[in-house]
PDB file of C-alpha atoms in Angstrom:
ATOM      1  CA  THR A   1      -0.121   0.229   0.132  1.00  0.00           C
ATOM      2  CA  THR A   2       1.321   3.532  -0.577  1.00  0.00           C
ATOM      3  CA  ALA A   3       1.135   5.992   1.838  1.00  0.00           C
ATOM      4  CA  ALA A   4      -1.204   9.239   1.521  1.00  0.00           C
ATOM      5  CA  THR A   5       0.489  12.308   0.147  1.00  0.00           C
ATOM      6  CA  LEU A   6      -0.179  15.789   1.687  1.00  0.00           C
ATOM      7  CA  GLU A   7      -1.807  17.747  -0.944  1.00  0.00           C
ATOM      8  CA  ARG A   8      -2.547  21.519  -0.816  1.00  0.00           C
ATOM      9  CA  PHE A   9      -5.100  23.672  -2.058  1.00  0.00           C
ATOM     10  CA  THR A  10      -5.388  27.583  -1.763  1.00  0.00           C
ATOM     11  CA  VAL A  11      -8.572  29.438  -0.137  1.00  0.00           C
ATOM     12  CA  ASN A  12      -9.289  32.900  -1.112  1.00  0.00           C
ATOM     13  CA  PHE A  13     -11.530  35.772  -0.251  1.00  0.00           C
ATOM     14  CA  THR A  14     -12.169  39.212   0.748  1.00  0.00           C
ATOM     15  CA  ILE A  15     -12.914  40.801   4.733  1.00  0.00           C
ATOM     16  CA  THR A  16     -15.441  43.483   3.879  1.00  0.00           C
ATOM     17  CA  ASN A  17     -15.452  45.014   7.528  1.00  0.00           C
ATOM     18  CA  LEU A  18     -12.021  44.192   7.972  1.00  0.00           C
ATOM     19  CA  PRO A  19     -10.103  47.550   7.256  1.00  0.00           C
ATOM     20  CA  TYR A  20      -6.734  46.726   5.586  1.00  0.00           C
ATOM     21  CA  THR A  21      -3.650  48.529   7.470  1.00  0.00           C
ATOM     22  CA  SER A  22       0.413  48.147   6.575  1.00  0.00           C
ATOM     23  CA  ASP A  23       0.575  45.899   9.932  1.00  0.00           C
ATOM     24  CA  LEU A  24      -1.333  43.369   8.068  1.00  0.00           C
ATOM     25  CA  GLN A  25       1.441  43.531   5.551  1.00  0.00           C
ATOM     26  CA  ASN A  26       4.248  42.819   8.288  1.00  0.00           C
ATOM     27  CA  PRO A  27       4.252  38.610   9.329  1.00  0.00           C
ATOM     28  CA  ASP A  28       6.060  39.908  12.389  1.00  0.00           C
ATOM     29  CA  SER A  29       3.107  42.602  13.897  1.00  0.00           C
ATOM     30  CA  ALA A  30       0.984  41.756  16.430  1.00  0.00           C
ATOM     31  CA  ARG A  31      -1.897  42.657  14.316  1.00  0.00           C
ATOM     32  CA  PHE A  32      -1.119  40.154  11.788  1.00  0.00           C
ATOM     33  CA  LYS A  33      -0.276  37.179  14.037  1.00  0.00           C
ATOM     34  CA  SER A  34      -3.836  37.907  15.598  1.00  0.00           C
ATOM     35  CA  THR A  35      -5.479  38.192  12.708  1.00  0.00           C
ATOM     36  CA  ARG A  36      -3.810  34.905  11.200  1.00  0.00           C
ATOM     37  CA  ARG A  37      -4.747  32.848  14.244  1.00  0.00           C
ATOM     38  CA  VAL A  38      -8.449  33.990  14.280  1.00  0.00           C
ATOM     39  CA  MET A  39      -8.682  32.638  10.481  1.00  0.00           C
ATOM     40  CA  ASN A  40      -6.450  29.740  10.800  1.00  0.00           C
ATOM     41  CA  MET A  41      -8.684  28.605  13.516  1.00  0.00           C
ATOM     42  CA  MET A  42     -11.990  29.930  11.550  1.00  0.00           C
ATOM     43  CA  LEU A  43     -11.127  28.178   8.320  1.00  0.00           C
ATOM     44  CA  ASP A  44     -10.274  24.960  10.016  1.00  0.00           C
ATOM     45  CA  ARG A  45     -13.253  24.630  11.753  1.00  0.00           C
ATOM     46  CA  LEU A  46     -15.194  25.263   8.353  1.00  0.00           C
ATOM     47  CA  LEU A  47     -12.994  23.095   6.695  1.00  0.00           C
ATOM     48  CA  LYS A  48     -13.238  19.925   9.449  1.00  0.00           C
ATOM     49  CA  ASP A  49     -16.766  19.858   8.633  1.00  0.00           C
ATOM     50  CA  SER A  50     -16.846  19.369   4.897  1.00  0.00           C
ATOM     51  CA  SER A  51     -16.401  16.399   3.037  1.00  0.00           C
ATOM     52  CA  ILE A  52     -12.699  16.814   2.858  1.00  0.00           C
ATOM     53  CA  GLY A  53     -12.777  16.689   6.946  1.00  0.00           C
ATOM     54  CA  PRO A  54     -11.741  13.395   7.362  1.00  0.00           C
ATOM     55  CA  ALA A  55      -8.382  13.752   5.249  1.00  0.00           C
ATOM     56  CA  PHE A  56      -8.242  17.575   6.393  1.00  0.00           C
ATOM     57  CA  HIS A  57      -4.843  18.459   8.163  1.00  0.00           C
ATOM     58  CA  GLY A  58      -5.694  22.116   8.378  1.00  0.00           C
ATOM     59  CA  CYS A  59      -4.765  25.908   6.934  1.00  0.00           C
ATOM     60  CA  GLU A  60      -2.341  28.194   7.280  1.00  0.00           C
ATOM     61  CA  THR A  61      -3.257  32.118   6.379  1.00  0.00           C
ATOM     62  CA  THR A  62      -0.166  33.371   4.431  1.00  0.00           C
ATOM     63  CA  ASP A  63      -1.139  36.703   3.142  1.00  0.00           C
ATOM     64  CA  PHE A  64      -3.400  39.634   4.095  1.00  0.00           C
ATOM     65  CA  ARG A  65      -3.605  42.251   1.417  1.00  0.00           C
ATOM     66  CA  TYR A  66      -5.908  45.218   0.014  1.00  0.00           C
ATOM     67  CA  GLY A  67      -9.204  44.903  -1.346  1.00  0.00           C
ATOM     68  CA  PRO A  68     -10.051  44.799  -5.047  1.00  0.00           C
ATOM     69  CA  GLY A  69      -7.962  47.739  -6.688  1.00  0.00           C
ATOM     70  CA  SER A  70      -6.419  49.321  -3.696  1.00  0.00           C
ATOM     71  CA  ASP A  71      -9.596  49.656  -1.490  1.00  0.00           C
ATOM     72  CA  ARG A  72      -8.246  49.589   1.938  1.00  0.00           C
ATOM     73  CA  ASP A  73     -11.544  49.499   3.660  1.00  0.00           C
ATOM     74  CA  GLN A  74     -11.437  45.733   2.837  1.00  0.00           C
ATOM     75  CA  THR A  75      -8.799  42.988   3.589  1.00  0.00           C
ATOM     76  CA  ARG A  76      -8.397  40.057   1.146  1.00  0.00           C
ATOM     77  CA  VAL A  77      -7.159  36.903   2.491  1.00  0.00           C
ATOM     78  CA  ASP A  78      -4.823  34.246   1.074  1.00  0.00           C
ATOM     79  CA  ALA A  79      -4.825  30.833   2.607  1.00  0.00           C
ATOM     80  CA  VAL A  80      -3.156  27.437   1.655  1.00  0.00           C
ATOM     81  CA  CYS A  81      -4.614  24.330   3.235  1.00  0.00           C
ATOM     82  CA  THR A  82      -3.296  20.553   3.588  1.00  0.00           C
ATOM     83  CA  TYR A  83      -5.073  17.146   3.279  1.00  0.00           C
ATOM     84  CA  SER A  84      -4.167  13.499   2.827  1.00  0.00           C
ATOM     85  CA  LYS A  85      -4.650  12.445  -0.380  1.00  0.00           C
ATOM     86  CA  GLU A  86      -4.997   8.601  -0.124  1.00  0.00           C
ATOM     87  CA  PRO A  87      -4.088   6.886  -3.474  1.00  0.00           C
ATOM     88  CA  TRP A  88      -7.902   5.712  -4.262  1.00  0.00           C
ATOM     89  CA  ALA A  89      -9.187   9.001  -3.410  1.00  0.00           C
ATOM     90  CA  ALA A  90     -10.978  11.220  -5.831  1.00  0.00           C
ATOM     91  CA  PRO A  91      -9.278  14.116  -6.681  1.00  0.00           C
ATOM     92  CA  LEU A  92     -10.258  16.860  -4.894  1.00  0.00           C
ATOM     93  CA  ASP A  93     -13.371  18.432  -5.725  1.00  0.00           C
ATOM     94  CA  ARG A  94     -13.008  22.112  -5.384  1.00  0.00           C
ATOM     95  CA  VAL A  95     -16.440  22.678  -7.419  1.00  0.00           C
ATOM     96  CA  GLY A  96     -18.249  20.748  -4.594  1.00  0.00           C
ATOM     97  CA  LEU A  97     -15.605  22.259  -1.715  1.00  0.00           C
ATOM     98  CA  TYR A  98     -16.608  25.606  -2.691  1.00  0.00           C
ATOM     99  CA  HIS A  99     -20.538  25.217  -2.237  1.00  0.00           C
ATOM    100  CA  GLN A 100     -19.919  23.448   1.152  1.00  0.00           C
ATOM    101  CA  VAL A 101     -17.970  26.511   2.291  1.00  0.00           C
ATOM    102  CA  SER A 102     -20.426  29.216   0.759  1.00  0.00           C
ATOM    103  CA  ASN A 103     -23.444  27.106   2.501  1.00  0.00           C
ATOM    104  CA  LYS A 104     -21.252  27.449   5.582  1.00  0.00           C
ATOM    105  CA  THR A 105     -20.977  31.032   5.343  1.00  0.00           C
ATOM    106  CA  ARG A 106     -24.162  31.930   4.932  1.00  0.00           C
ATOM    107  CA  GLY A 107     -23.841  32.249   0.947  1.00  0.00           C
ATOM    108  CA  ILE A 108     -20.199  33.920   1.320  1.00  0.00           C
ATOM    109  CA  THR A 109     -21.268  36.396   3.242  1.00  0.00           C
ATOM    110  CA  GLN A 110     -20.032  35.462   6.836  1.00  0.00           C
ATOM    111  CA  LEU A 111     -17.182  33.910   8.629  1.00  0.00           C
ATOM    112  CA  GLY A 112     -17.503  34.200  12.115  1.00  0.00           C
ATOM    113  CA  PRO A 113     -17.690  37.808  13.318  1.00  0.00           C
ATOM    114  CA  TYR A 114     -16.565  38.937   9.571  1.00  0.00           C
ATOM    115  CA  SER A 115     -18.566  39.897   6.587  1.00  0.00           C
ATOM    116  CA  LEU A 116     -17.514  38.459   3.388  1.00  0.00           C
ATOM    117  CA  ASP A 117     -17.543  39.607  -0.498  1.00  0.00           C
ATOM    118  CA  LYS A 118     -19.786  37.144  -1.767  1.00  0.00           C
ATOM    119  CA  ASP A 119     -18.114  37.264  -5.258  1.00  0.00           C
ATOM    120  CA  SER A 120     -14.679  36.926  -3.613  1.00  0.00           C
ATOM    121  CA  LEU A 121     -14.181  33.130  -2.758  1.00  0.00           C
ATOM    122  CA  TYR A 122     -12.088  31.130  -4.683  1.00  0.00           C
ATOM    123  CA  VAL A 123     -10.619  27.496  -3.745  1.00  0.00           C
ATOM    124  CA  ASN A 124      -8.171  26.473  -5.976  1.00  0.00           C
ATOM    125  CA  GLY A 125      -8.239  29.055  -8.686  1.00  0.00           C
TER     126      GLY A 125
END
């Protein structure tokens, strides 16, 4: 038997009620660290409850950027998530996962205390 390989996929979305500030650019800042910790926790909770839940390892927020254009009232979140791809498992169903995330975020409008731009979610795309 071959061992499962760790596969990665990306999750990106825009938060409309988190103004972008320069300290979100700095991975050493307290604001970056605390915001990343909250994001990782919320994404982990979301995806553990999805169809990839049993194989899911976790998400790591990699970057915060200002919103579309140069809109600093919004913050774009980039995360890389990891799961075990079993040799027999189907490829990641990014469309299915997108719909599950959409359902769990009230149509991509809410993640915990954050409001989301409903057109901003990308799963591995």
